[in-house]
XYZ file of C-alpha atoms in Angstrom:
303
model
C 71.134 52.048 33.897
C 70.017 49.487 32.138
C 70.441 46.365 34.873
C 68.293 49.233 36.619
C 65.789 49.071 33.997
C 65.575 45.339 33.701
C 65.063 44.815 37.264
C 62.377 47.118 37.758
C 61.000 45.149 34.901
C 61.592 41.820 36.932
C 58.933 43.223 39.634
C 55.894 43.622 37.631
C 53.844 40.360 36.746
C 52.841 40.529 33.189
C 49.788 38.298 31.767
C 50.254 35.610 29.943
C 50.250 35.890 26.062
C 49.611 32.584 25.369
C 46.329 31.776 23.168
C 44.063 29.704 25.389
C 40.470 28.494 25.000
C 39.778 29.247 28.739
C 40.211 32.979 27.874
C 36.476 33.907 27.061
C 37.409 36.102 24.476
C 39.364 33.312 22.747
C 36.896 30.592 23.378
C 34.229 33.073 21.387
C 36.158 34.148 19.013
C 37.293 30.111 17.931
C 33.643 29.285 18.235
C 32.692 31.762 15.899
C 35.637 30.927 13.304
C 33.950 27.326 13.464
C 30.806 28.278 13.119
C 31.604 30.758 9.964
C 33.194 27.510 8.542
C 30.267 25.627 9.301
C 27.858 27.726 7.636
C 30.236 28.281 4.788
C 30.248 24.500 3.652
C 26.705 24.362 4.253
C 26.164 27.577 1.901
C 27.987 25.741 -1.111
C 26.381 22.237 -0.571
C 23.200 23.521 -2.785
C 26.033 25.002 -5.486
C 28.124 21.734 -6.054
C 24.970 19.417 -5.479
C 23.614 21.571 -8.595
C 27.008 21.579 -10.613
C 27.743 17.540 -9.991
C 23.881 16.828 -10.975
C 24.748 19.310 -13.969
C 28.024 17.409 -14.852
C 26.658 13.616 -14.453
C 23.530 14.295 -16.257
C 24.491 16.662 -18.847
C 27.962 15.655 -19.430
C 26.274 11.982 -20.616
C 25.127 14.037 -23.768
C 27.833 16.017 -24.355
C 28.812 15.482 -27.986
C 29.852 17.655 -30.900
C 26.851 16.769 -32.673
C 24.305 18.800 -29.819
C 26.448 22.166 -31.073
C 25.690 21.439 -34.250
C 22.289 20.351 -35.199
C 18.917 21.543 -34.094
C 16.474 20.153 -31.405
C 14.386 17.051 -32.216
C 10.970 16.448 -32.411
C 8.246 14.736 -29.952
C 9.534 10.896 -30.647
C 12.571 11.689 -32.740
C 16.103 10.755 -31.319
C 19.517 12.264 -31.086
C 19.213 15.882 -32.201
C 20.776 19.299 -30.279
C 20.768 22.852 -29.811
C 23.329 24.478 -31.901
C 20.661 27.076 -32.929
C 20.185 27.684 -29.378
C 23.577 28.512 -28.613
C 23.806 31.042 -31.476
C 20.728 32.851 -30.377
C 21.500 33.413 -26.599
C 24.986 34.731 -27.768
C 23.186 36.326 -30.348
C 20.739 38.078 -27.636
C 23.051 38.602 -25.038
C 25.468 40.574 -27.352
C 22.934 42.855 -28.425
C 21.797 43.155 -24.303
C 25.798 44.098 -23.872
C 25.774 46.837 -26.942
C 22.753 48.460 -25.120
C 23.068 48.074 -21.704
C 26.993 48.837 -21.302
C 27.469 52.452 -23.293
C 24.427 53.541 -21.841
C 25.124 52.021 -18.043
C 28.808 53.137 -18.055
C 27.490 57.176 -19.203
C 24.817 57.052 -16.526
C 27.631 56.156 -13.886
C 30.394 58.655 -14.894
C 27.050 61.225 -14.334
C 26.068 59.617 -11.074
C 29.843 59.795 -9.873
C 31.589 62.310 -11.511
C 29.215 65.069 -12.838
C 26.023 65.401 -10.962
C 26.905 63.289 -8.204
C 25.256 65.437 -5.621
C 22.067 66.752 -7.637
C 18.492 65.406 -7.463
C 18.651 64.055 -10.980
C 21.534 61.900 -9.495
C 19.695 60.786 -6.619
C 16.581 59.779 -8.535
C 18.463 57.988 -11.379
C 20.227 55.632 -8.609
C 17.206 55.369 -6.367
C 15.047 53.729 -10.119
C 18.249 51.982 -10.336
C 18.255 50.008 -7.775
C 14.573 49.850 -7.947
C 15.065 47.844 -11.660
C 17.605 45.625 -9.628
C 14.461 44.039 -8.224
C 12.176 44.557 -11.051
C 10.329 40.992 -11.972
C 12.050 39.946 -15.402
C 8.449 38.915 -16.655
C 7.491 42.577 -16.679
C 10.881 43.300 -18.717
C 9.643 41.326 -21.379
C 6.162 42.599 -21.176
C 7.512 45.656 -22.160
C 9.892 44.368 -24.720
C 6.742 42.844 -25.730
C 4.451 46.078 -26.086
C 7.160 48.155 -27.429
C 8.975 46.312 -29.871
C 6.839 43.024 -30.466
C 3.937 45.007 -30.931
C 4.875 47.678 -33.293
C 7.301 45.070 -35.699
C 4.607 42.623 -35.652
C 6.910 39.606 -35.015
C 8.714 37.365 -32.293
C 12.593 38.319 -33.040
C 16.063 38.440 -31.498
C 16.140 42.065 -31.067
C 13.048 42.092 -29.103
C 14.618 39.654 -27.040
C 17.943 41.748 -26.494
C 16.210 44.914 -25.846
C 13.963 43.123 -22.854
C 17.808 41.371 -21.364
C 19.388 44.927 -21.940
C 16.767 46.116 -19.448
C 17.653 43.882 -16.484
C 21.386 44.293 -17.704
C 21.406 47.787 -17.469
C 20.778 48.988 -13.642
C 23.812 46.381 -12.792
C 26.270 47.802 -14.825
C 25.387 51.138 -13.556
C 25.572 50.466 -9.890
C 28.366 48.533 -10.448
C 30.268 50.950 -12.597
C 29.375 53.694 -10.681
C 30.944 52.241 -7.517
C 34.449 51.423 -9.521
C 34.860 54.656 -10.971
C 34.314 56.665 -7.460
C 37.516 54.168 -6.250
C 39.532 56.053 -8.660
C 41.771 57.937 -6.665
C 41.463 61.502 -6.696
C 45.278 62.424 -7.053
C 45.153 60.558 -10.176
C 42.193 62.954 -11.846
C 43.877 65.743 -10.342
C 47.398 65.523 -11.653
C 46.202 64.885 -15.174
C 44.099 68.221 -14.690
C 47.195 69.465 -13.631
C 49.114 68.347 -16.677
C 46.620 70.655 -18.991
C 43.709 67.080 -20.036
C 40.763 68.222 -20.413
C 37.704 66.724 -18.683
C 37.000 64.118 -21.528
C 40.493 63.490 -21.608
C 40.463 62.258 -18.316
C 37.359 60.271 -18.138
C 39.026 58.787 -21.276
C 42.372 57.947 -20.743
C 42.480 58.121 -16.649
C 39.277 57.035 -15.114
C 37.701 54.355 -17.651
C 40.963 52.643 -17.635
C 41.573 52.428 -13.983
C 37.988 51.542 -13.555
C 38.333 48.986 -15.923
C 38.696 46.009 -13.630
C 35.156 46.903 -11.692
C 33.469 47.497 -14.577
C 33.731 44.434 -16.384
C 32.946 43.228 -13.488
C 29.673 44.268 -13.432
C 29.107 43.384 -17.033
C 29.955 39.818 -15.994
C 27.655 40.203 -13.094
C 25.238 41.478 -15.389
C 25.721 38.531 -18.399
C 25.190 35.773 -16.068
C 21.911 36.824 -14.766
C 20.850 38.149 -18.466
C 21.780 34.452 -20.050
C 19.782 32.981 -17.837
C 16.729 34.169 -18.123
C 13.965 32.552 -19.501
C 10.575 34.367 -18.972
C 11.552 37.997 -20.980
C 12.306 35.851 -23.556
C 8.833 33.973 -24.095
C 7.248 37.454 -24.504
C 10.233 38.685 -26.895
C 11.691 36.074 -28.750
C 9.558 32.943 -28.095
C 11.152 29.896 -29.927
C 12.281 28.484 -32.860
C 13.620 24.937 -34.165
C 15.675 26.419 -36.906
C 19.296 28.269 -37.367
C 19.107 32.253 -37.070
C 21.045 32.226 -40.884
C 18.701 30.667 -43.269
C 19.859 31.107 -46.935
C 22.411 32.937 -46.459
C 20.407 35.748 -44.957
C 20.145 36.337 -41.486
C 16.474 36.414 -39.755
C 17.067 38.660 -36.944
C 13.497 39.238 -37.234
C 12.200 36.026 -37.352
C 11.624 33.982 -33.547
C 14.590 32.926 -32.502
C 15.679 30.165 -29.931
C 17.641 30.473 -26.749
C 19.205 28.125 -24.444
C 17.112 29.677 -21.363
C 13.643 28.519 -23.224
C 14.591 25.471 -24.726
C 15.795 23.928 -20.893
C 12.138 25.164 -20.337
C 10.280 23.814 -22.852
C 12.330 20.539 -22.482
C 12.271 19.795 -19.139
C 8.502 19.474 -19.044
C 8.062 17.271 -21.997
C 7.802 13.388 -20.840
C 9.929 12.517 -23.202
C 13.923 11.040 -22.128
C 15.417 12.375 -24.879
C 14.517 15.632 -24.694
C 14.657 15.517 -20.756
C 18.489 14.768 -21.382
C 19.246 17.519 -23.956
C 17.374 20.073 -21.216
C 20.650 19.047 -18.862
C 23.160 18.775 -21.340
C 21.933 22.470 -22.349
C 21.528 23.672 -18.651
C 25.413 22.638 -18.613
C 26.692 24.529 -21.770
C 24.589 27.413 -20.442
C 26.607 27.469 -17.338
C 30.202 26.759 -18.959
C 29.218 29.820 -21.395
C 28.796 32.092 -18.107
C 31.800 30.759 -16.794
C 33.736 30.967 -20.089
C 32.844 35.041 -20.405
C 33.810 35.522 -16.685
C 37.049 34.202 -16.699
C 37.661 36.034 -20.197
C 36.611 39.246 -18.612
C 39.116 38.467 -15.696
C 42.113 37.837 -17.729
C 41.256 40.856 -20.380
C 41.014 42.923 -17.185
C 44.400 42.144 -15.844
C 45.879 42.472 -18.810
C 44.500 46.038 -19.347
C 45.760 46.879 -16.009
C 48.968 45.466 -16.307
C 49.692 47.013 -19.818
C-alpha cells in the first residue's frame, strides 16, 4: 500500500520551494524589507545626531558643581543649574500626583463601568482632543486659574499646567492597559466572592500595571521638556527653592526647560555651554525615570 502511494506521488510535478528572487512575490517581499530597513536607519539619523551633539557638547561641562551651584550672571564664569533640577523634579512630581490618580480613575470608568455610555464617549473624545492641545494654552489656563488667584508665580502653578498635558496621555494609555486584562481573571475573582472594588484593586490594577507605568512614563517625558506652560506659571529663578530652611513653594521656580530656553539665546559662551549640559541632564533624568518605571513594573509582575 505504501509503495503504491509512493509511486503515485512520483508522477506529480511539485513546484520548487526554494527562495529565489526570480519569483515576483519573493522579490517584492525582499525589496520591501530592504526599503523598511533603509527608512528605519534614515529615521534614526536625527535621533542619534541629537544624542551625539548632546553628549559631545553637553558632556564637556558635566561636573559635580553643575548639580550644586546656581546659574551664573551674564559675565560670570562657572555656575550650574542645581536649583533648576530640583524645580523640574518638584513640578513634574506635582503633575504626577494630580494627573495619575485622576487619569487612572477616569480610565477605569471608560474601560469597566461606563464603556458604552454617552458620558464615556464624550470623555474619551475630550481626552483625544487634549492630546493635541497646544502646551502654551495649558500655561495660559493655569495662569488664569492659579497665578492670578494666588498673585504669584509658583511651582504648584507649573505642576498644574504640566498635569493638564499629562492627564490625557495617562488616561488613554491606562484605558487600553485595563482593556487588555483577560475577562476570565475578573470573572474568576467575582466567582470567588470578590466585590467590584476588590476586583479592581487586586486583579485589574496589578495586571495592568506595566501598561499604566508606560503611560505615566510617556506623560513624564512630555511634561519634563515643556517650556511654554512654565513661562506663564513658574517663570524662572536663580535661587534654590529651599531658602533659610523653608520651602518657598509659592515663589517663582527654576526649571531645566526654561533655563535651556533662556541660556540658548544669549551671546555668552558660558551660558550656551550650560544650556547644552542642562539639555543632556534633562534627557538623562527622563531616561532614568523610564528605566526605573520599567524595572518596577517587571518586579511587580514577577512578584
